Structures are given as structure tokens and as C-alpha cells.
Amino acid sequence: MRSNPILMVLSAAAIGLLVGVSSPIRIAPTVLPLFSSLGGGGGGGGDDANCTSAGAGGRNMAARLSAALPFFGNSTTSTATPMKVSPPAKSEEAKKGAERLLPPDIVVRESDLHLRRLWGQPREDTPVRKYLVALTVGYSERANVNATVHKFSDNFDVMLFHYDGRTTEWDAEFEWSRQAIHVSARKQAKWWYAKRFMHPSVVAPYEYVFLWDQDLGAETFDAEEYIRVARKHGLEISQPGLDIVRGVKNYDVNVRRNDTEVHTSTSAGRCSAQDAARRPPCSAFVEVMAPVFTRRAWACVWHMIQNDLVHGWGLDWNFWRCVDEPGRQMGVVDAQYVAHHHGFTLGDKGNDTVDGSRRKVRLRASAEFGEFKARLYNADRAQQAAAALLAQSKAAAAAAPPPS
């Protein structure tokens, strides 16, 4: 007997209906892991513990869920399904910085070197001073350093970098030393200390930063008057004029003049009248032994200091990169001058063949100068190539026909 197709279809439908009535299916939405991870943390396991709660914890969880997933409504009977969430890209994390985990209003990005009390109210502490002077020192030069520090007013915080490891002796001999910041690391150069302990975010409160050698004669110097003159002439990077009667010189441009408050170039010595418009060492040149920076200029110079090139040779030939108008914003303050007594003093006197001798130290400094010049040359070329490529891309985009 042939079966009737219509009867077969009707029979299958009836059987399906009977099965559905006898075994009802519970349909629940799929939920993101946020539902299971935001629970109260108290009760037992299972879906009920994650999806229903009482009191403030439950209300807080419901509010967070409502804000994060408004499209799910207020269902409280759902089955959580684990879901893999990809972490943010590394570049995104780096851009935000580690402080992204903190509330923005608690983030403090800058510091200072001002000493504070361990008692009383923070708001009653003495205010951070306006300026900073940092000196690289050895105990044998303490008399000259003491005379120099006394040329800086109470508006200065004082920081000493000790290359001989002797720090406590200063406190016993000089009262001002007890209020100074002392950093001790044996046999290191000034720029090694500066790179590690004068980050722009640490010295940001200081309007001017003096980064001086220990062998300067400052008998006629007044730091407050120096700042007044430098500010008046808009100098971002400067130095005192050099008194060559009492001291030595390396370049003519840094020698003190008697007829001006400041000067920014010279045509003396190796610098002809035509060279006066050139950059170092005929114009826009401040030497490394007694530079003074505004906070803005220092932030730039700090980034130019190479971490592994400790002598800093070549930095002064490139300070001009850190101001907008080198011919106007870099100069020598003639009205306030010092004497540079010793010249090159790093390294031990005596046998030039042993490690640490003055000759070997100077050889390394010279080698660093060559390495620094090579790095700058390569960096300039890379920057120029990138700028040319960007210009080509913009030109190509401008020449492309508009989309139809």
C-alpha cells in the first residue's frame, strides 16, 4: 500500500508538538564575562550567586552592568558563557602610560629636589625654591665650592654630585650643606649625573638650572643679578663671561666683554667677521663648564644627552638645537662673569699608561665626541629622509583625482 505524503507530514508535526510539550526548552541569552566577574564576591557558586544580590553591592553591580551593557535589559536569569577578551595593543598601553590605571586627579607627573620636613602639615612646608644649582664636586675642592655656593641666594636649591664618595664631611664643615641634596657615585662625570638625576619632570619647578663645574672662580658673581640680565635679554641657554686675567679660555666667543651686558657672537681669534654669523664656536655657543638653562631648554638638552657617553663632549656644539632662535636666545652674560681655573682635570695624574689616567680619560672623551657626531649625523639624515617621504606622500595625495 502506498503511503500518503500529506499524512506523513502531518504525523511528523504532531509528534514534534507532543515532544515539545512534554520537554520544554529554556532559552537564555549568552552573556559576556563581565556578568560573572562583577559579582559580589561573597555568596556561593552557581548562576544565582553571580546574577542576583542584595544591598549596596548588588545595586552597584546592577548599575555597572546597566552602564556597560544597556542592550541586555534587566534580565537576572542568565547563563554566563566565558568569552575571551583581547588585551589592548602594546602601542596603546605605551601611549597611555602606566598611570592610566589611576584616577586622573591623583596623578602627579612632576617632582622637585626641595627637602621637606618629616613632621607638621605638608601645606606648611617651605615653598619649592625658584632656581636650582648643581655642582659636580670633590672634597679637595670644598673651599672653592663653598665660596661659589655663597653666591647663590636662598631662592636656589643646591645639589652636589660627589665623584669621590665623601659626603658627610661637608655637613660637618658647612651649614648650607645640611640643606643641600647630595648624590654620591664614585668617579663619574657631570653629564652622567645630570642624565640620571636631573630628569625634566624632576627639575620642572625650577625656572633656571645652573649646571656648573667645581673649579670656577665666582668672586665677582651674583646669581640673582645674572638671572635678571639673562631674562631681560631673552636668553634660554647662557653662561657667564670668562675672565681670562684670572682664568683660562677655550673659545674666544666666551670671553667677557667690558662694554656690553651680553653678547651672542664674536669675530675675534679664529672667527672672522664673516664667521660671526656662523654657529659654534663663533656664535650661539655656550660651553659645558658653566651653562645656565631655562626649564624649557633643559628639557630638550636632557633628551640629547646620550646615556652611555658620559663626558658630554659635543653637547655644547649642539645646544643651539634646543632653542628656536640660536642667534638671539643663546649668549654670554658679560655683566656677571667668572674665572675658569683648571681646564681639563678628570683622571689621575702620573703614569699615562694605566687605566684611569688623565691621558686615557681624555682619549675616551675624544672618542665619545666622534661617536656623538656620528649619531647626530645619522639622526639628521633619518629625520630629513622621513620629512622628504612625508612631503612626497602629501604631494601625491594632493595630485590624486577626487573620488567619483
Coordinates of C-alpha atoms in Angstrom, one line a residue:
M1 CA 0.0 0.0 0.0
R2 CA 1.4 3.4 -1.0
S3 CA 1.8 5.9 1.8
N4 CA 0.2 9.3 1.5
P5 CA 2.8 12.1 1.7
I6 CA 0.4 14.6 3.3
L7 CA -0.4 12.2 6.1
M8 CA 3.3 11.6 6.7
V9 CA 4.0 15.4 7.1
L10 CA 1.0 15.8 9.5
S11 CA 2.1 12.9 11.6
A12 CA 5.7 14.3 12.0
A13 CA 4.3 17.7 13.0
A14 CA 2.1 16.1 15.6
I15 CA 4.9 14.0 17.1
G16 CA 7.2 17.1 17.3
L17 CA 4.4 19.0 19.1
L18 CA 3.9 16.3 21.7
V19 CA 7.7 16.1 22.4
G20 CA 7.9 19.9 22.9
V21 CA 5.0 20.0 25.3
S22 CA 6.4 17.1 27.4
S23 CA 10.1 18.5 27.4
P24 CA 10.0 22.4 27.4
I25 CA 13.3 24.2 26.3
R26 CA 14.7 27.1 28.4
I27 CA 16.1 29.8 26.1
A28 CA 18.6 32.2 27.8
P29 CA 20.8 34.9 26.3
T30 CA 24.5 34.5 26.0
V31 CA 26.2 36.8 28.5
L32 CA 29.7 38.4 28.3
P33 CA 32.2 37.6 31.1
L34 CA 31.5 41.0 32.6
F35 CA 28.4 39.4 34.3
S36 CA 30.3 36.7 36.1
S37 CA 33.3 38.9 37.0
L38 CA 31.4 41.7 38.6
G39 CA 29.6 39.7 41.3
G40 CA 29.5 40.5 45.0
G41 CA 32.4 38.1 45.8
G42 CA 30.5 36.8 48.8
G43 CA 27.9 34.0 48.3
G44 CA 28.1 30.5 46.9
G45 CA 28.8 29.4 43.4
G46 CA 26.4 29.0 40.5
D47 CA 24.5 31.4 38.3
D48 CA 22.3 32.7 41.1
A49 CA 25.3 33.9 43.1
N50 CA 26.6 35.9 40.1
C51 CA 23.2 37.3 38.9
T52 CA 21.2 38.2 42.0
S53 CA 22.5 40.1 45.0
A54 CA 21.1 42.3 47.7
G55 CA 22.2 45.5 49.4
A56 CA 24.7 48.1 48.2
G57 CA 26.9 45.5 46.5
G58 CA 24.0 44.3 44.4
R59 CA 22.9 47.8 43.5
N60 CA 26.4 48.8 42.5
M61 CA 26.8 45.7 40.3
A62 CA 23.5 46.3 38.6
A63 CA 24.4 49.9 37.9
R64 CA 27.8 48.9 36.4
L65 CA 26.1 46.3 34.2
S66 CA 23.4 48.6 33.1
A67 CA 26.0 51.2 32.1
A68 CA 28.3 48.7 30.3
L69 CA 25.6 46.7 28.6
P70 CA 22.4 48.6 28.3
F71 CA 21.2 46.5 25.4
F72 CA 20.8 43.4 27.7
G73 CA 18.0 44.9 29.8
N74 CA 17.4 43.8 33.4
S75 CA 17.3 40.1 33.0
T76 CA 18.5 38.3 36.1
T77 CA 18.2 34.7 34.9
S78 CA 21.0 34.1 32.5
T79 CA 23.7 31.5 31.9
A80 CA 27.2 33.1 31.8
T81 CA 29.4 31.9 28.9
P82 CA 33.1 32.5 29.2
M83 CA 34.4 34.8 26.4
K84 CA 38.0 35.6 25.5
V85 CA 38.7 39.4 25.7
S86 CA 41.8 40.6 23.8
P87 CA 44.1 42.9 25.8
P88 CA 44.8 46.4 24.4
A89 CA 47.6 46.7 21.9
K90 CA 51.1 47.4 23.4
S91 CA 51.3 50.6 21.5
E92 CA 48.1 51.8 23.1
E93 CA 49.3 50.8 26.6
A94 CA 52.6 52.7 26.0
K95 CA 50.8 55.8 24.8
K96 CA 48.6 55.9 27.8
G97 CA 51.4 55.2 30.3
A98 CA 51.4 53.2 33.5
E99 CA 49.4 56.0 35.2
R100 CA 46.4 55.0 33.1
L101 CA 45.4 52.7 36.0
L102 CA 44.9 55.7 38.3
P103 CA 42.2 58.3 38.6
P104 CA 43.5 61.3 36.6
D105 CA 43.0 63.7 39.5
I106 CA 45.6 61.7 41.7
V107 CA 48.3 61.6 39.0
V108 CA 51.4 63.8 39.8
R109 CA 53.7 64.0 36.8
E110 CA 56.4 66.3 38.2
S111 CA 58.6 66.5 41.3
D112 CA 61.4 68.7 42.7
L113 CA 64.5 68.5 44.7
H114 CA 63.3 70.5 47.7
L115 CA 63.9 69.0 51.1
R116 CA 60.8 68.7 53.3
R117 CA 60.1 68.1 57.0
L118 CA 59.0 64.8 58.3
W119 CA 56.5 66.5 60.7
G120 CA 53.8 69.1 60.6
Q121 CA 51.4 69.8 57.8
P122 CA 52.6 69.5 54.2
R123 CA 50.8 72.8 53.3
E124 CA 53.0 74.5 56.0
D125 CA 56.3 73.4 54.4
T126 CA 58.6 76.0 52.9
P127 CA 57.8 76.5 49.2
V128 CA 59.9 75.0 46.5
R129 CA 62.7 77.4 45.5
K130 CA 62.7 79.1 42.2
Y131 CA 66.1 78.0 40.8
L132 CA 68.5 75.1 41.0
V133 CA 72.3 75.0 41.1
A134 CA 74.0 71.6 40.6
L135 CA 77.8 71.2 41.1
T136 CA 80.0 68.2 40.5
V137 CA 82.4 68.2 43.4
G138 CA 85.3 66.5 45.2
Y139 CA 86.1 67.2 48.9
S140 CA 89.5 68.6 48.0
E141 CA 87.8 71.5 46.2
R142 CA 85.5 72.3 49.1
A143 CA 86.8 75.8 49.8
N144 CA 86.1 76.9 46.2
V145 CA 82.7 75.2 46.2
N146 CA 81.8 76.9 49.4
A147 CA 82.7 80.3 48.0
T148 CA 80.6 79.5 44.9
V149 CA 77.6 78.4 46.8
H150 CA 77.5 81.6 48.8
K151 CA 77.0 83.5 45.5
F152 CA 73.6 81.9 45.2
S153 CA 70.7 83.2 47.3
D154 CA 68.1 81.4 49.3
N155 CA 66.0 81.2 46.1
F156 CA 68.2 78.3 45.0
D157 CA 68.1 74.7 45.9
V158 CA 71.6 73.3 45.9
M159 CA 72.6 69.8 44.6
L160 CA 76.1 68.3 44.9
F161 CA 77.3 65.4 42.8
H162 CA 80.1 63.7 44.7
Y163 CA 82.6 61.8 42.5
D164 CA 84.8 60.9 45.4
G165 CA 82.2 59.3 47.7
R166 CA 82.8 61.8 50.5
T167 CA 79.5 63.4 51.6
T168 CA 79.1 63.6 55.4
E169 CA 82.3 65.7 55.8
W170 CA 80.5 68.5 54.0
D171 CA 77.8 68.6 56.6
A172 CA 80.3 68.9 59.4
E173 CA 82.1 71.8 57.8
F174 CA 79.3 73.8 56.1
E175 CA 75.9 74.7 57.5
W176 CA 74.4 75.1 54.0
S177 CA 75.4 71.5 53.1
R178 CA 72.8 70.2 55.6
Q179 CA 70.1 71.7 53.4
A180 CA 71.6 70.6 50.1
I181 CA 70.9 67.4 48.1
H182 CA 73.9 65.1 48.0
V183 CA 74.3 62.4 45.2
S184 CA 77.3 60.1 45.6
A185 CA 78.7 57.9 42.8
R186 CA 82.5 57.4 42.5
K187 CA 84.5 58.6 39.5
Q188 CA 81.6 59.8 37.3
A189 CA 81.4 62.9 35.1
K190 CA 79.0 65.7 35.3
W191 CA 76.8 64.6 32.4
W192 CA 76.5 61.1 33.8
Y193 CA 74.9 62.6 37.0
A194 CA 72.8 65.0 35.0
K195 CA 71.2 62.4 32.8
R196 CA 70.3 60.2 35.8
F197 CA 69.3 62.7 38.5
M198 CA 68.0 65.8 36.6
H199 CA 65.1 64.4 34.6
P200 CA 63.0 67.3 33.2
S201 CA 60.0 66.1 35.3
V202 CA 62.1 66.4 38.5
V203 CA 63.5 69.9 37.8
A204 CA 60.4 71.2 36.2
P205 CA 59.5 73.6 39.0
Y206 CA 62.8 75.5 38.6
E207 CA 62.8 78.5 36.3
Y208 CA 66.6 78.3 35.7
V209 CA 69.0 75.4 36.1
F210 CA 72.8 76.1 36.7
L211 CA 74.9 73.1 35.9
W212 CA 78.4 74.1 36.9
D213 CA 81.9 72.7 37.4
Q214 CA 83.6 73.0 40.7
D215 CA 86.7 74.9 39.5
L216 CA 85.0 78.3 38.8
G217 CA 86.1 81.5 40.5
A218 CA 82.9 83.3 41.3
E219 CA 84.3 86.2 43.4
T220 CA 82.5 88.8 41.4
F221 CA 79.4 86.8 40.6
D222 CA 75.8 87.4 41.7
A223 CA 73.3 84.7 40.7
E224 CA 70.2 86.8 41.2
E225 CA 71.6 89.6 39.1
Y226 CA 72.7 87.1 36.4
I227 CA 69.1 85.8 36.1
R228 CA 67.8 89.3 35.8
V229 CA 70.1 90.1 32.9
A230 CA 69.5 86.7 31.2
R231 CA 65.7 87.1 31.4
K232 CA 65.9 90.7 30.2
H233 CA 67.7 89.6 27.0
G234 CA 65.6 86.5 26.5
L235 CA 68.5 84.1 26.8
E236 CA 67.3 80.4 27.0
I237 CA 70.8 79.0 27.2
S238 CA 73.7 81.1 28.6
Q239 CA 76.9 81.3 30.6
P240 CA 78.8 83.9 32.5
G241 CA 81.6 85.7 30.6
L242 CA 85.1 84.3 31.3
D243 CA 87.6 86.4 33.0
I244 CA 90.9 85.4 31.2
V245 CA 93.0 87.5 33.5
R246 CA 92.3 85.2 36.4
G247 CA 91.5 82.0 34.4
V248 CA 91.7 80.2 31.1
K249 CA 89.6 80.1 28.0
N250 CA 88.9 77.6 25.2
Y251 CA 87.0 79.8 22.8
D252 CA 87.0 83.5 22.1
V253 CA 83.2 83.8 22.0
N254 CA 83.0 83.0 25.7
V255 CA 85.5 85.7 26.9
R256 CA 84.0 88.5 28.8
R257 CA 83.5 91.9 27.2
N258 CA 83.7 95.2 29.1
D259 CA 81.3 97.2 27.0
T260 CA 78.1 95.1 26.9
E261 CA 75.7 93.3 29.2
V262 CA 75.5 90.3 26.9
H263 CA 76.9 89.2 23.6
T264 CA 75.9 86.3 21.3
S265 CA 78.8 86.1 18.7
T266 CA 82.4 87.1 18.1
S267 CA 84.8 87.9 15.3
A268 CA 87.9 87.6 17.4
G269 CA 90.5 84.9 17.1
R270 CA 89.6 82.1 14.7
C271 CA 86.3 83.8 13.9
S272 CA 86.4 86.3 11.1
A273 CA 83.7 88.9 10.5
Q274 CA 82.1 86.6 8.0
D275 CA 82.2 83.7 10.6
A276 CA 80.3 85.8 13.2
A277 CA 77.0 84.7 11.7
R278 CA 78.0 81.0 12.0
R279 CA 77.1 78.7 14.7
P280 CA 79.6 77.2 17.2
P281 CA 82.1 78.3 18.1
C282 CA 81.7 81.8 16.7
S283 CA 78.0 82.4 17.6
A284 CA 75.2 80.8 19.5
F285 CA 77.8 78.9 21.6
V286 CA 77.7 78.2 25.3
E287 CA 80.4 76.0 26.8
V288 CA 79.9 73.0 29.0
M289 CA 81.7 74.2 32.1
A290 CA 79.1 76.8 33.4
P291 CA 75.9 76.5 31.3
V292 CA 72.6 78.0 32.6
F293 CA 69.3 76.7 31.1
T294 CA 65.7 77.7 31.3
R295 CA 63.5 74.8 32.2
R296 CA 62.3 74.6 28.6
A297 CA 65.8 74.5 27.2
W298 CA 66.9 71.9 29.8
A299 CA 64.1 69.6 28.9
C300 CA 65.4 69.5 25.4
V301 CA 69.1 69.2 26.3
W302 CA 68.4 66.4 28.7
H303 CA 67.0 64.3 25.9
M304 CA 70.1 65.0 23.8
I305 CA 72.5 63.6 26.5
Q306 CA 73.5 60.1 25.4
N307 CA 73.2 57.6 28.3
D308 CA 76.5 55.8 27.5
L309 CA 78.6 58.9 26.5
V310 CA 79.5 60.1 30.0
H311 CA 81.8 63.0 29.2
G312 CA 79.3 65.1 27.2
W313 CA 81.8 66.3 24.6
G314 CA 80.0 67.8 21.7
L315 CA 76.8 68.7 23.6
D316 CA 77.8 72.4 23.7
W317 CA 78.3 72.4 19.9
N318 CA 74.7 71.4 19.6
F319 CA 72.9 73.3 22.3
W320 CA 71.6 75.6 19.5
R321 CA 69.2 72.7 18.6
C322 CA 67.3 73.4 21.8
V323 CA 66.2 77.0 21.2
D324 CA 64.0 78.5 18.5
E325 CA 66.4 81.3 17.6
P326 CA 70.0 80.4 18.4
G327 CA 71.4 83.8 17.4
R328 CA 69.2 85.6 19.8
Q329 CA 68.4 83.1 22.6
M330 CA 71.9 81.9 23.3
G331 CA 74.6 84.1 24.7
V332 CA 77.3 85.1 27.2
V333 CA 76.4 87.4 30.1
D334 CA 79.2 89.9 30.4
A335 CA 77.8 91.8 33.3
Q336 CA 78.3 88.7 35.5
Y337 CA 81.5 86.8 34.9
V338 CA 83.6 84.0 36.4
A339 CA 87.1 82.6 36.0
H340 CA 87.7 79.0 34.8
H341 CA 90.7 77.9 36.8
H342 CA 91.9 74.5 35.7
G343 CA 90.5 73.3 32.4
F344 CA 90.6 69.5 31.9
T345 CA 91.0 67.8 35.4
L346 CA 89.4 64.4 35.1
G347 CA 91.6 61.4 35.6
D348 CA 94.6 60.6 37.7
K349 CA 97.9 62.4 37.3
G350 CA 101.0 60.3 36.8
N351 CA 101.5 57.2 34.7
D352 CA 99.6 57.8 31.5
T353 CA 99.6 54.1 30.6
V354 CA 97.4 52.9 33.5
D355 CA 93.6 52.8 33.4
G356 CA 92.0 55.9 34.8
S357 CA 95.0 58.1 33.9
R358 CA 94.3 61.6 32.7
R359 CA 95.5 60.7 29.2
K360 CA 93.2 57.6 28.9
V361 CA 90.3 59.6 30.2
R362 CA 90.9 62.2 27.6
L363 CA 91.2 59.6 24.9
R364 CA 87.8 58.3 25.8
A365 CA 86.3 61.8 25.8
S366 CA 87.7 62.4 22.4
A367 CA 86.3 59.0 21.1
E368 CA 82.9 59.9 22.6
F369 CA 83.0 63.2 20.7
G370 CA 83.4 61.3 17.4
E371 CA 80.7 58.9 18.3
F372 CA 78.3 61.7 19.3
K373 CA 78.9 63.5 16.0
A374 CA 78.2 60.3 14.0
R375 CA 75.0 59.6 15.9
L376 CA 73.8 63.2 15.2
Y377 CA 74.7 62.9 11.6
N378 CA 72.7 59.7 11.2
A379 CA 69.8 61.1 13.2
D380 CA 69.7 64.2 11.0
R381 CA 69.7 62.1 7.8
A382 CA 67.0 59.9 9.1
Q383 CA 64.8 62.9 10.0
Q384 CA 65.4 64.5 6.6
A385 CA 64.5 61.3 4.8
A386 CA 61.3 60.9 6.8
A387 CA 60.4 64.6 6.1
A388 CA 61.0 64.1 2.4
L389 CA 58.9 60.9 2.3
L390 CA 56.1 62.7 4.1
A391 CA 56.2 65.6 1.7
Q392 CA 56.1 63.2 -1.2
S393 CA 53.0 61.5 0.3
K394 CA 51.2 64.8 0.8
A395 CA 52.0 65.9 -2.8
A396 CA 50.8 62.6 -4.2
A397 CA 47.6 62.8 -2.2
A398 CA 47.0 66.4 -3.4
A399 CA 47.6 65.4 -7.0
A400 CA 45.3 62.4 -6.9
P401 CA 41.9 62.9 -8.6
P402 CA 38.9 63.2 -6.3
P403 CA 36.8 60.1 -5.8
S404 CA 33.9 59.8 -8.2

